[in-house]
mmCIF file of C-alpha atoms in Angstrom:
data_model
loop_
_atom_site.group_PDB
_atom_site.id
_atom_site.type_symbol
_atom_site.label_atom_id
_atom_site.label_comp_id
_atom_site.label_asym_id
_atom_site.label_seq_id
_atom_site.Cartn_x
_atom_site.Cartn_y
_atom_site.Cartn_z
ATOM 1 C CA UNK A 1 -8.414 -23.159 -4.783
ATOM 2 C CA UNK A 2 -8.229 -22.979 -8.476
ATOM 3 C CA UNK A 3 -7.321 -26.062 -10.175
ATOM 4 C CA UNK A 4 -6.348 -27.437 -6.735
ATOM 5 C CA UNK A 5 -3.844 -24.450 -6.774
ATOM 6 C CA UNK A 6 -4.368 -22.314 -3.681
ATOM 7 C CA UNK A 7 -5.409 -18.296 -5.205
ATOM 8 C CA UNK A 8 -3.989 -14.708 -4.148
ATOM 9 C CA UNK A 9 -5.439 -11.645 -4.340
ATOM 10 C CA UNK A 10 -2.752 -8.674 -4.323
ATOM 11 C CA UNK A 11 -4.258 -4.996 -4.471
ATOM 12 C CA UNK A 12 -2.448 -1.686 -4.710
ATOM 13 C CA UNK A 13 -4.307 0.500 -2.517
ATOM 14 C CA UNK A 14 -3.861 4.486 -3.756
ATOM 15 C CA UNK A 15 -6.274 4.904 -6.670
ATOM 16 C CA UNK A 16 -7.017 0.872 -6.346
ATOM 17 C CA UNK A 17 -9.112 -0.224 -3.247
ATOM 18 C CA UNK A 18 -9.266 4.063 -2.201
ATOM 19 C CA UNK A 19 -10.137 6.854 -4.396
ATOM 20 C CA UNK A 20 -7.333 8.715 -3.426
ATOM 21 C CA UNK A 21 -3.855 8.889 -1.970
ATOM 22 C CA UNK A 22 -3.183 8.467 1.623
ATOM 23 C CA UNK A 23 0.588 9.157 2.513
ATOM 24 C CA UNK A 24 0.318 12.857 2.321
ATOM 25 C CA UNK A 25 -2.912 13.265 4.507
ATOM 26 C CA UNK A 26 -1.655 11.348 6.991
ATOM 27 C CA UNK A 27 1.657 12.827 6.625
ATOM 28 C CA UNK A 28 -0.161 15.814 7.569
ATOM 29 C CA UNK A 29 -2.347 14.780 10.536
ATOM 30 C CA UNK A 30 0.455 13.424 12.046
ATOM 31 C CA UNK A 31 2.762 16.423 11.851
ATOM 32 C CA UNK A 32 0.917 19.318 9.929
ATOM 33 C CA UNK A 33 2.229 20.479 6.360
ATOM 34 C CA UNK A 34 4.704 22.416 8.456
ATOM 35 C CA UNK A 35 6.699 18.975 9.164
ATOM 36 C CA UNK A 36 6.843 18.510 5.689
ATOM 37 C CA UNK A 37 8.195 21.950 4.979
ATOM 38 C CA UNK A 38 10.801 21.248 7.639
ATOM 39 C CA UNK A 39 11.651 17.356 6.203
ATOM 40 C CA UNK A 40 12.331 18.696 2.818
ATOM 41 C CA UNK A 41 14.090 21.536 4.394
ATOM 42 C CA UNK A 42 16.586 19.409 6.483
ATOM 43 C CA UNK A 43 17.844 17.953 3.781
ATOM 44 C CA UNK A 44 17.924 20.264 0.481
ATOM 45 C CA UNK A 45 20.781 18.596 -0.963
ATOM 46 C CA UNK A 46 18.921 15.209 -1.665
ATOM 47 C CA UNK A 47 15.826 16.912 -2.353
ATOM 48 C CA UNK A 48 17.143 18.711 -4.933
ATOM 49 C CA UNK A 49 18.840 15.449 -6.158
ATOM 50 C CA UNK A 50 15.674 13.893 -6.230
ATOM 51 C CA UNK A 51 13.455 16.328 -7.700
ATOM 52 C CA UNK A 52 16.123 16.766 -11.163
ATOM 53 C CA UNK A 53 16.006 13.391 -11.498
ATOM 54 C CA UNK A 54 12.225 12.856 -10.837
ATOM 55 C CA UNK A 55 13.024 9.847 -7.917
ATOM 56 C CA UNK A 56 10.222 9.462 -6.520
ATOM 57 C CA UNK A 57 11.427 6.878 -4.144
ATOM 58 C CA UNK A 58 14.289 9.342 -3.153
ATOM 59 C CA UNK A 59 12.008 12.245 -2.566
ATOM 60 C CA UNK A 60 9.431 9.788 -0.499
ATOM 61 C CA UNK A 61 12.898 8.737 1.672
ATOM 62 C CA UNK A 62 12.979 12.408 2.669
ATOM 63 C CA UNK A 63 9.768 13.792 3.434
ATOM 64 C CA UNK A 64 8.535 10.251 5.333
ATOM 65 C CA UNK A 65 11.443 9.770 6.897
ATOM 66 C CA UNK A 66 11.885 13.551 7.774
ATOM 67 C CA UNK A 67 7.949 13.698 9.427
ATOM 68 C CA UNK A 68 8.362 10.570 11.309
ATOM 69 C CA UNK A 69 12.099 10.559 12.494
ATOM 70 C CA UNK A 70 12.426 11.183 15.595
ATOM 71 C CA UNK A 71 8.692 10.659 16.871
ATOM 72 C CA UNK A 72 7.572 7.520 19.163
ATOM 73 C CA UNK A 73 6.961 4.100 16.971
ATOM 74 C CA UNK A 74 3.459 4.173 19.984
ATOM 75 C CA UNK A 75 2.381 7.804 18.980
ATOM 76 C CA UNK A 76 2.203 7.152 15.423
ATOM 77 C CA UNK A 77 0.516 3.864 15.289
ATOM 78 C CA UNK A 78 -2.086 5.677 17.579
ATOM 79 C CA UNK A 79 -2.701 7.720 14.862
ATOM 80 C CA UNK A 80 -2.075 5.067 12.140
ATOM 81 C CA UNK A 81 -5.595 3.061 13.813
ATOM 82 C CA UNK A 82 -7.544 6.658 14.046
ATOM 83 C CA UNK A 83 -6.946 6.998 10.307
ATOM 84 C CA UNK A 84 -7.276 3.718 9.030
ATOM 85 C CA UNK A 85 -10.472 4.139 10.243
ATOM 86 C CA UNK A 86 -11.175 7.467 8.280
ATOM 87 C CA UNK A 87 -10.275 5.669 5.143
ATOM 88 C CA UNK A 88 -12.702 2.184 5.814
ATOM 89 C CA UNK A 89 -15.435 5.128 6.166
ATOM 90 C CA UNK A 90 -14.679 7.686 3.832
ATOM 91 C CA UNK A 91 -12.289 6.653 1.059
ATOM 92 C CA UNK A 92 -12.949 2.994 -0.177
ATOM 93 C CA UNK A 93 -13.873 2.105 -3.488
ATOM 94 C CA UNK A 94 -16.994 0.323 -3.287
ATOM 95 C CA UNK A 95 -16.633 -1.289 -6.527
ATOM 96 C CA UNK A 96 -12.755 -2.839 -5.597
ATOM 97 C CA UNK A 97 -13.908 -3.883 -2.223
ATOM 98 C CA UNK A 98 -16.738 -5.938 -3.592
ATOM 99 C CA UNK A 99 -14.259 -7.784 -5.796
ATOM 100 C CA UNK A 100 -12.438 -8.027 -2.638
ATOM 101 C CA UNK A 101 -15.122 -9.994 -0.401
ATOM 102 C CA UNK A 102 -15.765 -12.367 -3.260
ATOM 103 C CA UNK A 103 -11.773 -13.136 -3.587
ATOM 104 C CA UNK A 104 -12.664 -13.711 0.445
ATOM 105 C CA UNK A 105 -16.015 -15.157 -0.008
ATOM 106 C CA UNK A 106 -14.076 -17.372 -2.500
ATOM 107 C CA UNK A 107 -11.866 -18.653 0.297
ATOM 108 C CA UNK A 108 -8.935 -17.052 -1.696
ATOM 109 C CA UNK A 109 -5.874 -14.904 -0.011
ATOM 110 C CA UNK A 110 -6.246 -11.445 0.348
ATOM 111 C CA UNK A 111 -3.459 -8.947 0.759
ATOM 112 C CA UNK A 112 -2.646 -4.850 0.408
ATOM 113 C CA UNK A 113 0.742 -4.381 -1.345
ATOM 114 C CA UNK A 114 1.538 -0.820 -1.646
ATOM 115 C CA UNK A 115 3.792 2.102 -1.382
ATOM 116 C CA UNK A 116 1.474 3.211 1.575
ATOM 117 C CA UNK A 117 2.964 3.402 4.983
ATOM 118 C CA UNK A 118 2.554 0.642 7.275
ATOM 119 C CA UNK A 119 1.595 2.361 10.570
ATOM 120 C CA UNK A 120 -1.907 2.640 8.762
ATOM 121 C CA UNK A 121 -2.377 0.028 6.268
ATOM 122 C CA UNK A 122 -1.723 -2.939 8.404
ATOM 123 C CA UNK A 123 -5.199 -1.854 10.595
ATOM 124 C CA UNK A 124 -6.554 -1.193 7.424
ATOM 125 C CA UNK A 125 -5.796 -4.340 6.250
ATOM 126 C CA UNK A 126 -6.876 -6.325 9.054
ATOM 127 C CA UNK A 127 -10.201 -4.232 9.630
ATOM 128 C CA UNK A 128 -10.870 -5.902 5.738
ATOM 129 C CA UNK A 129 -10.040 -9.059 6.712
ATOM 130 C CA UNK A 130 -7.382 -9.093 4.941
ATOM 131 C CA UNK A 131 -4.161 -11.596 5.258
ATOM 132 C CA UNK A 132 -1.125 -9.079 5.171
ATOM 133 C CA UNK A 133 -0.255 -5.563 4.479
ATOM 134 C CA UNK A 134 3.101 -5.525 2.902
ATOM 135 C CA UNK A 135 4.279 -2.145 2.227
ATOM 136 C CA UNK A 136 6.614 1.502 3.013
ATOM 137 C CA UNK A 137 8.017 1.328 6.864
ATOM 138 C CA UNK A 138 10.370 3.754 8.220
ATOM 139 C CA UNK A 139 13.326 2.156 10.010
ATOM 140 C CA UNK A 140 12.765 2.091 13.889
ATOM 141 C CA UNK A 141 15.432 3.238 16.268
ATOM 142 C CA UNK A 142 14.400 1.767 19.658
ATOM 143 C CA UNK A 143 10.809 2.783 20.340
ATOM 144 C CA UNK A 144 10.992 5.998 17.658
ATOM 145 C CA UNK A 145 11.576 6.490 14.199
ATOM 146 C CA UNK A 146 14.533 6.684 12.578
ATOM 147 C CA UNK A 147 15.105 9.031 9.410
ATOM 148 C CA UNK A 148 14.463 6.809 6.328
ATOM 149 C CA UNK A 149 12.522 4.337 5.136
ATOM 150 C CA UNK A 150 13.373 1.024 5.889
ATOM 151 C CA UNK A 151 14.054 -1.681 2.833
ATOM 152 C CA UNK A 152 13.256 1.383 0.310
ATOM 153 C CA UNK A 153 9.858 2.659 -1.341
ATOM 154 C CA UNK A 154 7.589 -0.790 -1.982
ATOM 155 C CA UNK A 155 6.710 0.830 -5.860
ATOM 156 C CA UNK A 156 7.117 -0.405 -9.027
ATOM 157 C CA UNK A 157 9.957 -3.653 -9.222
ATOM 158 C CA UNK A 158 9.509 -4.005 -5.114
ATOM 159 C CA UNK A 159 6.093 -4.694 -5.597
ATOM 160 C CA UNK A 160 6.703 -7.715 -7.156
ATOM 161 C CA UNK A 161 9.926 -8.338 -5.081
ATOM 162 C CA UNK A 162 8.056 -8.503 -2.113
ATOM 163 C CA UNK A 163 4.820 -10.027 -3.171
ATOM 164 C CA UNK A 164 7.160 -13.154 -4.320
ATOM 165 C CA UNK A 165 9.176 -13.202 -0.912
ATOM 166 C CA UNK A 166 5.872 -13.217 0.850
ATOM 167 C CA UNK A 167 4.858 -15.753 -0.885
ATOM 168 C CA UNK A 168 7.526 -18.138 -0.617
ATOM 169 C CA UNK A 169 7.388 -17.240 2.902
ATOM 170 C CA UNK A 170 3.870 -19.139 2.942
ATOM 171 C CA UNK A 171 4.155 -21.792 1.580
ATOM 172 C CA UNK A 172 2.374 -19.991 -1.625
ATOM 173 C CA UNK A 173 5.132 -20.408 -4.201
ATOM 174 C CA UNK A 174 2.725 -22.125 -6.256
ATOM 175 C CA UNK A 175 -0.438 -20.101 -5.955
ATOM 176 C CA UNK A 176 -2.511 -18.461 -8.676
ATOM 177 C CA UNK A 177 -2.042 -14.846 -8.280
ATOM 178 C CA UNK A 178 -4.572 -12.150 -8.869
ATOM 179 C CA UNK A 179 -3.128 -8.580 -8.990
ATOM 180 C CA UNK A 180 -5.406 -5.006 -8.526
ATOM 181 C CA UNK A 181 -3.630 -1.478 -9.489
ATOM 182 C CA UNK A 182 -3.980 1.637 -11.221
ATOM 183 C CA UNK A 183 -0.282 3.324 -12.378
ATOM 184 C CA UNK A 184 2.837 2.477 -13.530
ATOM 185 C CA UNK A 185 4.168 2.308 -10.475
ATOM 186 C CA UNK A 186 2.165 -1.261 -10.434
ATOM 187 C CA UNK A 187 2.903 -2.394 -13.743
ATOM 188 C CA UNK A 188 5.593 -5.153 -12.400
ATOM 189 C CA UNK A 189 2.947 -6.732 -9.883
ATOM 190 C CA UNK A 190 0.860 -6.933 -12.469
ATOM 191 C CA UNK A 191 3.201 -8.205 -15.115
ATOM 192 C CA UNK A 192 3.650 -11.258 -12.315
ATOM 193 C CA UNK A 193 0.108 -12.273 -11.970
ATOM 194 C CA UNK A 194 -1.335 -14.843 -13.612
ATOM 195 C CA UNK A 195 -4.287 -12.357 -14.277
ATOM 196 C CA UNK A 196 -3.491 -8.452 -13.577
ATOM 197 C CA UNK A 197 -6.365 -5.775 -13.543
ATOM 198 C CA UNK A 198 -5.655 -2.184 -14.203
ATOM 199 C CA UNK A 199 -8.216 -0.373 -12.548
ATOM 200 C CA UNK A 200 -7.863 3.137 -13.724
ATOM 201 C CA UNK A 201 -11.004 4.853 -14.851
ATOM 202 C CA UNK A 202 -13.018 1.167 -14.819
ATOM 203 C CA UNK A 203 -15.431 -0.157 -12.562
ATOM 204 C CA UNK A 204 -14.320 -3.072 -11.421
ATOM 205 C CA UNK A 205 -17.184 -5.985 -11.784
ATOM 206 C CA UNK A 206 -17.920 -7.265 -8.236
ATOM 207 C CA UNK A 207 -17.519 -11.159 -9.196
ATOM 208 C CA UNK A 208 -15.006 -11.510 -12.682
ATOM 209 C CA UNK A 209 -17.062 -11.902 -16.250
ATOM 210 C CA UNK A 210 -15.398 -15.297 -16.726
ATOM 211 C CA UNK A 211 -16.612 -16.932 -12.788
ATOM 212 C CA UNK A 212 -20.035 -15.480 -13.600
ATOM 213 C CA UNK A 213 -22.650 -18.359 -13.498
#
């Protein structure tokens, strides 16, 4: 609590609480570059669309959506666990995750909100301790995957979107937010907060300068 205000910790996880991107390596161990060849491939009208007018989110809609569609919701969370576990052992930030435990060790909220896909992030989240994983899904037909993502690309102004709707969904309308990221594609979450971090090319302090005793 600060102030008697309950606290939340959001963090970006490319470049924030990993050193690296995820989507595209899992991308690939799910379906080899191949299945991304094929994605972008299948639908060359909106990839060209996308790429002229530098949409991310429109490009991501086609190659996720294009690797997963089709494949069993089961089969991909399978593989979502195996590489959650790759990351927790070979791609965490040390210094984030320290600030991390003391948000925990503070009794505060912790959760992942990122344009990372879900199948992996909400083991990753949990394996941290963390409270939720809100973040890129890829709509469901049944037991397999549909073709696109579901609710959109959770980037930039859907970071915050989402962070708020969570919030309100908790009963955490009122909390003191913290906010972790590293690119413009964070710059709205971290606009919302009532204290943002950018990350980038820092090493992040393990307790804040301010808490220090």
């Amino acid at each position: 609590m600060s102030g008697g205000r309950p606290v939340v910790a959001a963090f970006d996880v490319d470049g924030t609480i990993t050193r690296r991107d995820c989507v595209r390596p899992f991308l690939q161990r799910v379906g080899g570059v191949r299945s991304i060849v094929l994605a972008v491939g299948r639908r060359p009208l909106a990839t060209g669309r996308a790429l002229v007018r530098r949409d991310r989110d429109a490009l991501k809609d086609v190659i996720v959506g294009g690797v997963l569609r089709g494949r069993r919701v089961s089969d991909v969370e399978t593989e979502g666990r195996s590489f959650a576990s790759y990351v927790r052992t070979t791609l965490l930030r040390d210094d984030v995750v320290a600030r991390l435990r003391w948000h925990q060790q503070q009794g505060h909220r912790t959760v992942m909100v990122s344009a990372s896909l879900r199948p992996y992030l909400e083991p990753l989240a949990a394996s941290l301790g963390m409270d939720a994983a809100i973040c890129t899904d890829v709509l469901r037909i049944g037991d397999t995957y549909g073709a696109h993502l579901d609710g959109g690309n959770c980037r930039a102004a859907q970071k915050a979107v989402r962070l708020t709707a969570w919030l309100r969904a908790n009963g955490l309308a009122d909390a003191e937010v913290w906010a972790y990221g590293d690119s413009r594609g964070d710059a709205e979450m971290l606009a919302m907060a009532h204290r943002g971090e950018l990350v980038r090319g820092s090493t992040v302090r393990a307790v804040p300068p301010e808490t220090t005793p």
